[in-house]
Amino acid sequence: MLRTLCVRPAGVQAVLLRRWTHNIPAIDQPLNFINGERVEAANTDKTQEFELVEPATGKVLRKVQSAGKGDVNRAVAAAREAFDVWSDMSGMERGKLMTKAAQIVKENEDDFVKAEVIDTGKPIWEARYDIQGCTETIEYFAGVAPTIMGTHLPLPGGSFAYTRREPLGVCGGIGAWNYPYQMAAWKSAPALACGNTMVFKPSQLTPITAVMLAEAYVQAGVPKGVFNVIQGEAETGTLLNLHPDIAKMSFTGSVPTGAKIMANCAKGIKQVTLELGGKSPLIIFGDADLENAAKGAILANFMTQGQVCSNGTRVFVHTSVLPQFLDILLEKTKRMKIGDPFQEDTMVGATISKAHAEKVLGYIEIAKNEGAEILYGGERVIPDDPKLAGGYYLGPCILVGCHDDMTVVKEEVFGSVMSVLPFDTEEEVIRRANNTCFGLAGGVFTKDLSRAHKVVSKLQAGSIYVNNYNVYPVGVPFGGHKMSGIGSENSLESVNHYTQVKSVYVEANDVDCPY
Ligand code: NAD
């Protein structure tokens, strides 16, 4: 059990989690975490609360207090004060504390996994995979921390220059709801390794595991104030974004919100990393191993109820193998069990919210009206268990008869909707794959590696998979091209995004000056 750092204050109602009463005190305590502890928001006005709904059941779990201006100021001030201590430590010291935090998360893995399932409605095996993989991110950057260094540059006459790679200061992080723990870990780990401190705002739909991570950092000995979590919606995010002591924003979410974040950063000339939406192509050539290609197409479309930014939702299939590919794909998709996310064999859990499920169903309706044919799925499924009746479970949807001008083929649906698009030539498919304002990811299935690399070089996207899809090893940069974003997360690349270079000139001789 994760030791919680504060006792529930009087007056905060305990929340009974019904069937899923997991004894995770982390869930029903205050969810703003400032200067090393869970705190009540200063603004206790009830209008400053939002409801936390459990996707699996559709029931309201609790109310969460939004951080108002005073709370955001308090969090940024705590991070500002902690910055002096944290940035003064050696990388080795920071790395050791981060390694310990990762260890604490591992010791409490079950609680993290359950909290993530409660928050997101995703199948438990996926949540476990997310927690384990993203804890590796913390370990990776703990190892990177002592290696962050500048360069030495010889100059004439024994003079020299050197560069220092310095932290930026207090960084702001804002996350989306599909991978809540991942967002908190992918942003905090490189930021903290580089000596920055952070104020992080998770999505209002998934506020829990970021706070559990904050507790783990503090329990590991990371100084109070180094990683703070504030809760809220757009208003809280804007307060954070505009705060004058924020040196950089790292944002994951939709393109329209990303544009607002960037515009606000421009006002303060703040650095910004944007991880935004996508409408990625997955290309299956005629010589591909169709069994693997079908698996790849499912990984590229149906994980986390299809709510994955890098999904390859435009599946281009060579006409010579289209019927065989669809047979295998259909057979595998039909086997995906839909329902209780806490069952280990569940493959499709609940969509994040009623509103989002309706949006996804709306796209399917438009697709039908525009001439697409539903090969499979695309409807609401009500599981037998009456407790799940209020959740929004959607059957993974395969659309055929699609063409490039359809709304569902052009816009990001962010749900389990795969559009299958036949093609004939390599040149044609590259042109069609790139015909989008997005550029997050893409995939190629073929046995011909020279073709694979030729196509890869032409695809306009930040992450391309050859004969696989949607894997994210921490050592590999992840980020978007075009309107899918700016900058990268993961890997040594992100050190560049969380540090700034200072050049130091050192004169070894008399000053050469005519004055
Ligand atoms: P969203 O843009 O609606 O919200 C994202 C976050 O921004 C939330 O925390 C929200 O509260 C906050 N926010 C909203 N308006 C704000 C404002 N004006 N100022 C500051 N903060 C504000 O996105 P979402 O619905 O949470 O997530 C879905 C989107 O995220 C999809 O487009 C998806 O592709 C994208 N996404 C991208 C990646 C990536 O790595 N590229 C990963 C996951 C999700």
Coordinates of C-alpha atoms and ligand atoms in Angstrom, one line a residue:
M1 CA 0.0 0.0 0.0
L2 CA 1.3 3.4 -0.9
R3 CA 1.8 5.3 2.3
T4 CA -0.2 8.4 2.0
L5 CA 1.3 11.6 3.2
C6 CA -1.6 13.2 4.8
V7 CA -4.6 12.2 6.9
R8 CA -7.9 12.9 5.3
P9 CA -9.0 16.3 6.7
A10 CA -12.3 16.4 8.6
G11 CA -15.2 17.1 6.3
V12 CA -13.9 15.4 3.2
Q13 CA -16.3 12.7 2.5
A14 CA -14.9 9.2 2.2
V15 CA -15.8 7.7 -1.2
L16 CA -16.9 4.1 -1.3
L17 CA -15.8 2.5 -4.5
R18 CA -18.5 -0.1 -4.5
R19 CA -17.4 -3.4 -6.1
W20 CA -13.9 -2.0 -6.7
T21 CA -13.2 -1.0 -3.2
H22 CA -9.5 -1.5 -3.5
N23 CA -8.3 0.2 -0.3
I24 CA -6.5 2.8 -2.2
P25 CA -6.6 5.8 0.1
A26 CA -4.9 7.8 -2.6
I27 CA -8.2 7.9 -4.5
D28 CA -10.4 9.6 -2.0
Q29 CA -8.1 12.2 -0.5
P30 CA -7.4 15.7 -1.7
L31 CA -5.9 15.5 -5.2
N32 CA -4.0 18.8 -5.4
F33 CA -0.4 18.1 -4.3
I34 CA 1.6 21.1 -3.4
N35 CA 4.9 21.4 -1.7
G36 CA 5.1 17.8 -0.8
E37 CA 1.6 17.1 0.5
R38 CA -2.0 16.7 -0.6
V39 CA -3.8 19.9 0.1
E40 CA -7.3 21.3 -0.1
A41 CA -7.6 24.0 -2.7
A42 CA -7.7 27.5 -1.3
N43 CA -10.9 28.2 -3.2
T44 CA -13.5 26.0 -1.6
D45 CA -16.3 27.4 -3.7
K46 CA -18.4 24.5 -4.9
T47 CA -18.4 25.9 -8.4
Q48 CA -14.7 25.3 -8.4
E49 CA -15.2 21.5 -8.2
F50 CA -15.6 19.0 -11.0
E51 CA -17.0 15.5 -10.9
L52 CA -14.8 12.5 -11.4
V53 CA -16.7 9.8 -13.3
E54 CA -15.6 6.2 -13.5
P55 CA -15.8 5.2 -17.2
A56 CA -16.5 1.5 -16.5
T57 CA -19.7 2.2 -14.7
G58 CA -20.6 5.8 -15.6
K59 CA -21.0 6.6 -11.9
V60 CA -19.7 9.7 -10.2
L61 CA -16.8 8.6 -7.9
R62 CA -16.2 11.9 -6.2
K63 CA -15.8 15.7 -6.6
V64 CA -12.4 17.1 -7.2
Q65 CA -11.4 20.6 -6.3
S66 CA -10.0 22.8 -9.1
A67 CA -6.9 24.7 -8.4
G68 CA -7.6 28.4 -8.6
K69 CA -5.2 31.3 -9.0
G70 CA -4.0 31.2 -5.4
D71 CA -3.4 27.4 -5.7
V72 CA -1.5 27.7 -9.0
N73 CA 0.6 30.6 -7.5
R74 CA 1.3 28.4 -4.4
A75 CA 2.4 25.4 -6.5
V76 CA 4.6 27.5 -8.8
A77 CA 6.1 29.3 -5.7
A78 CA 6.9 25.9 -4.1
A79 CA 8.5 24.7 -7.3
R80 CA 10.5 27.9 -7.6
E81 CA 11.8 27.5 -4.1
A82 CA 12.6 23.8 -4.6
F83 CA 14.5 24.6 -7.8
D84 CA 17.4 26.1 -6.0
V85 CA 18.0 23.0 -3.9
W86 CA 17.2 20.5 -6.7
S87 CA 19.2 22.1 -9.4
D88 CA 22.2 22.4 -7.0
M89 CA 22.3 18.7 -6.4
S90 CA 24.6 16.6 -8.6
G91 CA 23.0 14.6 -11.3
M92 CA 24.1 11.5 -9.4
E93 CA 22.2 12.5 -6.3
R94 CA 19.1 13.4 -8.4
G95 CA 19.3 10.1 -10.2
K96 CA 19.5 8.1 -7.0
L97 CA 16.4 9.7 -5.6
M98 CA 14.5 9.1 -8.9
T99 CA 15.6 5.5 -8.9
K100 CA 14.2 5.1 -5.4
A101 CA 10.9 6.7 -6.5
A102 CA 10.7 4.2 -9.3
Q103 CA 11.2 1.4 -6.8
I104 CA 8.4 2.8 -4.6
V105 CA 6.1 2.8 -7.6
K106 CA 7.0 -0.9 -8.3
E107 CA 6.4 -1.9 -4.7
N108 CA 2.9 -0.3 -5.0
E109 CA 2.3 -1.4 -8.6
D110 CA -1.1 -3.0 -7.9
D111 CA -2.5 0.3 -6.5
F112 CA -1.2 2.3 -9.4
V113 CA -2.7 -0.2 -11.9
K114 CA -6.1 -0.3 -10.2
A115 CA -6.3 3.5 -9.9
E116 CA -5.4 3.8 -13.6
V117 CA -8.2 1.3 -14.5
I118 CA -10.7 3.2 -12.3
D119 CA -9.7 6.5 -13.9
T120 CA -9.5 5.4 -17.6
G121 CA -11.7 2.3 -18.0
K122 CA -8.9 0.6 -20.0
P123 CA -8.2 -3.2 -19.6
I124 CA -6.2 -4.0 -16.5
W125 CA -3.4 -5.7 -18.5
E126 CA -2.9 -2.6 -20.5
A127 CA -2.8 -0.4 -17.4
R128 CA -0.2 -2.8 -15.9
Y129 CA 1.9 -2.5 -19.1
D130 CA 1.6 1.3 -19.0
I131 CA 2.6 1.6 -15.3
Q132 CA 5.6 -0.8 -15.8
G133 CA 6.8 0.8 -19.0
C134 CA 6.5 4.3 -17.8
T135 CA 8.3 3.5 -14.5
E136 CA 11.1 2.4 -16.7
T137 CA 11.1 6.0 -18.0
I138 CA 11.9 7.2 -14.6
E139 CA 14.7 4.7 -14.2
Y140 CA 16.0 5.6 -17.6
F141 CA 16.2 9.3 -16.8
A142 CA 17.6 8.6 -13.4
G143 CA 20.5 7.0 -15.3
V144 CA 20.7 9.9 -17.7
A145 CA 20.9 12.5 -14.9
P146 CA 24.6 12.1 -14.1
T147 CA 25.5 12.1 -17.8
I148 CA 24.1 15.6 -18.6
M149 CA 27.1 17.7 -19.5
G150 CA 28.5 20.5 -21.7
T151 CA 31.4 20.6 -24.1
H152 CA 34.9 22.0 -24.1
L153 CA 35.9 24.1 -27.1
P154 CA 39.6 25.0 -27.6
L155 CA 40.3 28.6 -28.9
P156 CA 43.5 30.2 -30.2
G157 CA 46.4 30.9 -27.8
G158 CA 45.3 28.6 -25.0
S159 CA 42.0 30.3 -24.5
F160 CA 39.0 28.1 -24.5
A161 CA 35.3 28.1 -24.1
Y162 CA 33.0 25.6 -22.5
T163 CA 29.3 25.1 -22.5
R164 CA 27.1 24.3 -19.6
R165 CA 23.8 22.5 -20.1
E166 CA 21.6 24.1 -17.5
P167 CA 18.0 23.4 -16.3
L168 CA 15.3 25.9 -17.4
G169 CA 13.6 26.4 -14.0
V170 CA 10.0 25.6 -13.2
C171 CA 8.4 23.7 -16.0
G172 CA 4.6 23.4 -16.5
G173 CA 3.2 20.1 -17.7
I174 CA -0.3 19.5 -18.9
G175 CA -1.6 16.0 -19.9
A176 CA -4.4 14.3 -21.8
W177 CA -6.6 11.5 -20.3
N178 CA -5.7 8.4 -22.4
Y179 CA -2.4 7.6 -20.6
P180 CA -2.5 9.6 -17.3
Y181 CA 0.5 7.9 -15.6
Q182 CA 2.5 8.0 -18.8
M183 CA 2.0 11.7 -19.2
A184 CA 3.1 12.4 -15.6
A185 CA 6.2 10.1 -15.9
W186 CA 7.2 11.1 -19.5
K187 CA 7.2 14.8 -18.5
S188 CA 8.5 14.7 -14.9
A189 CA 11.3 12.2 -15.4
P190 CA 13.4 14.1 -18.0
A191 CA 12.4 17.5 -16.4
L192 CA 13.6 16.4 -13.0
A193 CA 16.7 14.6 -14.3
C194 CA 17.9 17.8 -15.9
G195 CA 17.4 19.7 -12.6
N196 CA 14.1 21.4 -13.3
T197 CA 11.1 21.4 -11.0
M198 CA 7.6 20.9 -12.3
V199 CA 3.9 21.8 -11.8
F200 CA 1.8 19.2 -13.6
K201 CA -1.9 19.3 -14.4
P202 CA -3.4 16.0 -15.4
S203 CA -6.6 15.9 -17.4
Q204 CA -9.6 16.5 -15.3
L205 CA -10.9 13.2 -16.5
T206 CA -8.0 11.2 -15.0
P207 CA -6.5 13.0 -11.9
I208 CA -5.4 10.2 -9.7
T209 CA -2.1 8.5 -10.7
A210 CA -0.1 11.7 -11.1
V211 CA -0.7 12.4 -7.4
M212 CA 0.4 8.9 -6.5
L213 CA 3.6 9.5 -8.5
A214 CA 4.1 12.8 -6.7
E215 CA 3.8 10.9 -3.4
A216 CA 6.3 8.4 -4.5
Y217 CA 8.8 11.1 -5.4
V218 CA 8.5 12.6 -1.9
Q219 CA 8.7 9.3 -0.1
A220 CA 11.9 8.6 -2.1
G221 CA 13.4 11.8 -0.7
V222 CA 12.9 14.1 -3.6
P223 CA 12.6 17.5 -1.9
K224 CA 9.1 18.9 -1.4
G225 CA 8.0 21.2 -4.1
V226 CA 10.1 19.6 -6.9
F227 CA 7.0 17.9 -8.4
N228 CA 3.6 19.4 -7.7
V229 CA 0.2 18.4 -9.1
I230 CA -2.7 20.7 -9.6
Q231 CA -6.1 19.7 -10.7
G232 CA -8.6 21.4 -13.0
E233 CA -9.8 22.1 -16.4
A234 CA -8.9 24.7 -19.1
E235 CA -9.0 27.6 -16.6
T236 CA -6.4 26.0 -14.3
G237 CA -4.3 25.1 -17.3
T238 CA -4.4 28.6 -18.6
L239 CA -3.3 30.0 -15.2
L240 CA -0.4 27.6 -15.2
N241 CA 0.5 28.4 -18.8
L242 CA 0.5 32.2 -18.3
H243 CA 2.3 32.2 -14.9
P244 CA 5.4 34.4 -15.3
D245 CA 7.6 32.0 -13.3
I246 CA 6.9 29.1 -15.7
A247 CA 10.0 28.7 -18.0
K248 CA 8.6 26.1 -20.3
M249 CA 5.4 24.2 -21.1
S250 CA 5.2 20.6 -22.0
F251 CA 1.7 19.9 -23.3
T252 CA 0.0 16.7 -24.5
G253 CA -3.5 17.0 -26.0
S254 CA -5.4 18.2 -29.0
V255 CA -4.2 20.5 -31.7
P256 CA -6.7 23.4 -30.9
T257 CA -5.5 23.4 -27.2
G258 CA -1.9 23.1 -28.3
A259 CA -2.3 26.2 -30.4
K260 CA -3.6 28.1 -27.4
I261 CA -0.7 26.9 -25.2
M262 CA 1.8 27.9 -27.9
A263 CA 0.2 31.4 -28.3
N264 CA 0.3 31.9 -24.5
C265 CA 3.9 30.8 -24.4
A266 CA 4.7 33.3 -27.1
K267 CA 3.5 36.1 -24.8
G268 CA 6.2 35.2 -22.3
I269 CA 8.8 33.8 -24.8
K270 CA 8.6 30.5 -23.1
Q271 CA 9.8 27.3 -24.5
V272 CA 7.2 24.7 -25.5
T273 CA 6.9 21.1 -26.3
L274 CA 3.7 20.0 -28.0
E275 CA 2.5 16.4 -28.3
L276 CA -0.7 16.6 -30.3
G277 CA -3.2 14.6 -32.3
G278 CA -2.8 12.5 -35.4
K279 CA -4.4 10.7 -38.3
S280 CA -1.6 8.3 -39.1
P281 CA -1.3 5.9 -42.1
L282 CA -0.5 2.2 -41.8
I283 CA 0.6 0.8 -45.2
I284 CA 0.3 -2.9 -45.9
F285 CA 2.1 -4.0 -49.1
G286 CA 1.2 -7.1 -51.1
D287 CA 4.3 -9.0 -49.9
A288 CA 3.6 -8.4 -46.2
D289 CA 3.2 -11.2 -43.6
L290 CA -0.6 -10.8 -43.4
E291 CA -0.8 -12.4 -39.9
N292 CA 1.6 -9.9 -38.5
A293 CA 0.0 -7.1 -40.5
A294 CA -3.4 -7.8 -39.1
K295 CA -1.9 -7.9 -35.6
G296 CA -0.2 -4.6 -36.3
A297 CA -3.5 -3.1 -37.6
I298 CA -5.2 -4.0 -34.3
L299 CA -2.4 -2.6 -32.2
A300 CA -2.6 0.5 -34.4
N301 CA -6.3 1.0 -33.8
F302 CA -7.9 -0.8 -30.9
M303 CA -5.6 -0.4 -27.8
T304 CA -7.1 1.7 -25.0
Q305 CA -10.4 1.8 -26.9
G306 CA -8.7 3.4 -29.8
Q307 CA -7.9 6.5 -27.8
V308 CA -4.3 6.6 -28.8
C309 CA -2.7 9.6 -30.5
S310 CA -0.3 7.7 -32.7
N311 CA -2.9 5.3 -34.0
G312 CA -2.7 4.2 -37.6
T313 CA -6.3 4.7 -38.4
R314 CA -5.9 5.0 -42.2
V315 CA -5.1 1.4 -43.0
F316 CA -3.9 1.3 -46.7
V317 CA -4.0 -2.3 -48.0
H318 CA -2.6 -3.4 -51.4
T319 CA -5.6 -4.5 -53.5
S320 CA -3.9 -7.9 -54.3
V321 CA -4.2 -8.9 -50.6
L322 CA -7.2 -7.0 -49.5
P323 CA -9.7 -10.0 -49.1
Q324 CA -7.1 -12.2 -47.3
F325 CA -6.1 -9.4 -45.0
L326 CA -9.7 -8.6 -44.1
D327 CA -10.4 -12.2 -43.3
I328 CA -7.6 -12.4 -40.8
L329 CA -8.4 -9.0 -39.3
L330 CA -12.0 -9.8 -38.9
E331 CA -11.3 -13.2 -37.3
K332 CA -8.9 -11.5 -34.7
T333 CA -11.2 -8.6 -34.0
K334 CA -14.2 -10.8 -33.4
R335 CA -12.2 -12.5 -30.6
M336 CA -11.7 -9.3 -28.7
K337 CA -13.7 -9.6 -25.5
I338 CA -15.5 -6.4 -24.5
G339 CA -16.5 -5.6 -21.0
D340 CA -15.2 -5.3 -17.4
P341 CA -11.8 -3.7 -17.5
F342 CA -10.8 -5.5 -14.3
Q343 CA -11.0 -8.9 -16.0
E344 CA -7.6 -10.1 -17.2
D345 CA -9.0 -11.4 -20.5
T346 CA -10.9 -8.2 -21.4
M347 CA -9.5 -6.6 -24.6
V348 CA -11.9 -3.7 -24.9
G349 CA -12.8 -1.6 -21.9
A350 CA -14.9 1.5 -21.5
T351 CA -14.7 4.7 -23.6
I352 CA -13.6 7.5 -21.4
S353 CA -16.9 9.3 -21.2
K354 CA -20.5 9.4 -22.5
A355 CA -19.7 12.6 -24.5
H356 CA -16.7 11.0 -26.1
A357 CA -18.5 7.8 -26.9
E358 CA -21.2 9.8 -28.6
K359 CA -18.6 11.7 -30.6
V360 CA -17.1 8.4 -31.8
L361 CA -20.5 7.0 -32.7
G362 CA -21.3 10.3 -34.5
Y363 CA -18.2 9.8 -36.7
I364 CA -19.4 6.2 -37.6
E365 CA -22.8 7.6 -38.5
I366 CA -21.2 10.2 -40.8
A367 CA -19.0 7.6 -42.3
K368 CA -22.1 5.5 -43.2
N369 CA -23.8 8.5 -44.6
E370 CA -20.8 9.2 -46.7
G371 CA -20.8 5.7 -48.2
A372 CA -18.6 3.6 -45.9
E373 CA -19.7 0.1 -45.0
I374 CA -19.3 -1.3 -41.5
L375 CA -17.5 -4.7 -41.8
Y376 CA -17.6 -5.1 -38.0
G377 CA -18.5 -3.4 -34.7
G378 CA -19.2 0.3 -34.3
E379 CA -22.1 0.0 -31.9
R380 CA -22.6 0.5 -28.2
V381 CA -22.3 -2.8 -26.3
I382 CA -23.9 -3.2 -22.9
P383 CA -22.1 -5.9 -20.8
D384 CA -24.2 -8.5 -19.0
D385 CA -22.9 -7.3 -15.6
P386 CA -25.6 -4.7 -14.5
K387 CA -22.9 -2.7 -12.6
L388 CA -21.3 -1.8 -16.0
A389 CA -24.6 -0.7 -17.6
G390 CA -23.8 3.0 -17.2
G391 CA -20.4 2.6 -18.9
Y392 CA -19.9 3.3 -22.6
Y393 CA -18.5 0.2 -24.3
L394 CA -18.1 0.4 -28.1
G395 CA -17.4 -2.5 -30.4
P396 CA -14.1 -2.0 -32.3
C397 CA -15.2 -0.8 -35.7
I398 CA -13.8 -1.8 -39.1
L399 CA -14.9 0.4 -42.0
V400 CA -14.5 -0.7 -45.6
G401 CA -15.4 1.0 -48.8
C402 CA -13.7 4.1 -47.6
H403 CA -12.1 6.9 -49.7
D404 CA -9.7 9.7 -48.8
D405 CA -12.3 12.4 -48.8
M406 CA -14.5 10.9 -46.1
T407 CA -14.7 12.8 -42.8
V408 CA -13.7 9.7 -40.8
V409 CA -10.6 9.3 -43.0
K410 CA -9.6 13.0 -42.6
E411 CA -10.3 13.8 -39.0
E412 CA -8.9 12.4 -35.8
V413 CA -11.7 10.3 -34.2
F414 CA -9.8 9.2 -31.1
G415 CA -11.8 6.0 -30.8
S416 CA -11.8 2.4 -32.1
V417 CA -12.6 3.2 -35.7
M418 CA -10.3 1.8 -38.5
S419 CA -10.8 2.9 -42.1
V420 CA -9.5 0.4 -44.6
L421 CA -8.3 2.0 -47.9
P422 CA -7.2 -0.1 -50.9
F423 CA -4.2 1.1 -53.0
D424 CA -2.4 -0.1 -56.1
T425 CA 1.1 1.6 -56.3
E426 CA 3.8 2.7 -54.0
E427 CA 3.9 6.2 -55.3
E428 CA 0.1 6.5 -55.0
V429 CA 0.1 5.3 -51.4
I430 CA 2.9 7.6 -50.3
R431 CA 1.0 10.6 -51.7
R432 CA -2.2 9.6 -50.1
A433 CA -0.5 8.8 -46.7
N434 CA 1.0 12.3 -46.6
N435 CA -2.2 14.0 -47.6
T436 CA -3.0 15.2 -44.0
C437 CA -2.1 18.1 -41.8
F438 CA -1.0 15.7 -39.1
G439 CA 2.4 13.9 -38.9
L440 CA 2.6 12.0 -35.7
A441 CA 3.2 8.4 -36.8
G442 CA 3.0 5.8 -39.6
G443 CA 3.6 2.2 -40.3
V444 CA 4.8 0.0 -43.2
F445 CA 4.3 -3.8 -43.4
T446 CA 6.4 -5.5 -46.1
K447 CA 9.1 -8.1 -46.4
D448 CA 11.1 -5.9 -48.8
L449 CA 13.3 -3.9 -46.5
S450 CA 14.7 -1.6 -49.2
R451 CA 11.1 -0.7 -50.1
A452 CA 10.4 -0.2 -46.4
H453 CA 13.2 2.3 -45.9
K454 CA 12.4 4.1 -49.2
V455 CA 8.8 4.6 -48.0
V456 CA 9.9 5.6 -44.5
S457 CA 12.1 8.3 -45.9
K458 CA 9.1 9.8 -47.8
L459 CA 6.5 9.6 -45.0
Q460 CA 6.0 12.9 -43.2
A461 CA 5.8 11.8 -39.5
G462 CA 7.8 11.7 -36.3
S463 CA 7.6 7.9 -35.6
I464 CA 7.4 5.2 -38.2
Y465 CA 7.1 1.5 -37.5
V466 CA 8.4 -1.1 -39.9
N467 CA 6.5 -4.4 -39.4
N468 CA 5.1 -3.4 -36.0
Y469 CA 3.0 -0.6 -34.5
N470 CA 2.6 1.4 -31.3
V471 CA 5.6 0.4 -29.4
Y472 CA 7.4 3.1 -27.4
P473 CA 10.8 2.1 -26.0
V474 CA 12.0 4.9 -23.7
G475 CA 15.3 5.3 -25.5
V476 CA 13.6 6.2 -28.8
P477 CA 12.4 9.8 -29.3
F478 CA 8.7 10.3 -29.7
G479 CA 7.2 13.4 -31.2
G480 CA 5.2 14.8 -34.1
H481 CA 5.8 16.5 -37.4
K482 CA 3.5 19.0 -39.1
M483 CA 0.5 19.9 -36.9
S484 CA 1.1 16.9 -34.6
G485 CA 3.6 18.8 -32.5
I486 CA 6.9 20.3 -31.7
G487 CA 9.8 18.6 -29.9
S488 CA 10.2 15.1 -28.6
E489 CA 9.6 13.1 -25.4
N490 CA 11.7 10.2 -24.2
S491 CA 15.3 9.4 -25.2
L492 CA 18.3 11.7 -24.9
E493 CA 16.5 14.1 -27.3
S494 CA 14.3 15.3 -24.5
V495 CA 17.4 16.5 -22.5
N496 CA 17.7 19.2 -25.2
H497 CA 14.1 20.2 -24.5
Y498 CA 14.5 20.5 -20.7
T499 CA 17.9 22.3 -20.7
Q500 CA 19.4 25.5 -22.1
V501 CA 23.0 26.0 -23.2
K502 CA 25.3 28.6 -21.6
S503 CA 28.5 29.3 -23.4
V504 CA 31.5 30.5 -21.3
Y505 CA 34.5 32.1 -22.9
V506 CA 37.8 32.0 -20.9
E507 CA 40.7 34.2 -22.0
A508 CA 44.2 32.8 -21.3
N509 CA 46.1 36.0 -22.5
D510 CA 46.0 39.8 -22.1
V511 CA 42.9 41.5 -23.4
D512 CA 43.5 42.4 -27.1
C513 CA 41.9 45.8 -27.2
P514 CA 42.8 49.1 -28.9
Y515 CA 41.4 51.2 -26.0
Ligands
NAD1 P1 -7.5 18.5 -24.8 O1 -6.6 19.3 -25.6 O2 -8.9 18.7 -24.7 O3 -7.0 18.6 -23.2 C1 -5.7 18.3 -22.9 C2 -5.3 18.9 -21.6 O4 -5.3 20.3 -21.8 C3 -6.3 18.6 -20.4 O5 -5.5 18.5 -19.2 C4 -7.1 19.9 -20.4 O6 -7.7 20.2 -19.1 C5 -6.1 21.0 -20.8 N1 -6.7 22.2 -21.4 C6 -7.8 22.3 -22.1 N2 -7.9 23.6 -22.6 C7 -6.8 24.3 -22.1 C8 -6.4 25.6 -22.2 N3 -7.0 26.5 -22.9 N4 -5.2 25.9 -21.6 C9 -4.5 25.0 -20.9 N5 -4.9 23.7 -20.7 C10 -6.0 23.4 -21.3 O7 -7.2 17.0 -25.2 P2 -7.8 15.6 -24.6 O8 -9.2 15.5 -25.1 O9 -7.5 15.5 -23.1 O10 -6.8 14.5 -25.3 C11 -7.1 14.0 -26.6 C12 -6.1 14.6 -27.6 O11 -4.8 14.5 -27.1 C13 -6.1 13.9 -28.9 O12 -6.1 14.9 -29.9 C14 -4.9 13.1 -28.9 O13 -4.3 12.8 -30.2 C15 -3.9 14.0 -28.1 N6 -2.8 13.2 -27.5 C16 -1.6 13.3 -28.1 C17 -0.5 12.6 -27.6 C18 0.9 12.7 -28.2 O14 1.8 12.2 -27.5 N7 1.1 13.3 -29.3 C19 -0.7 11.7 -26.5 C20 -2.0 11.6 -26.0 C21 -3.1 12.3 -26.5

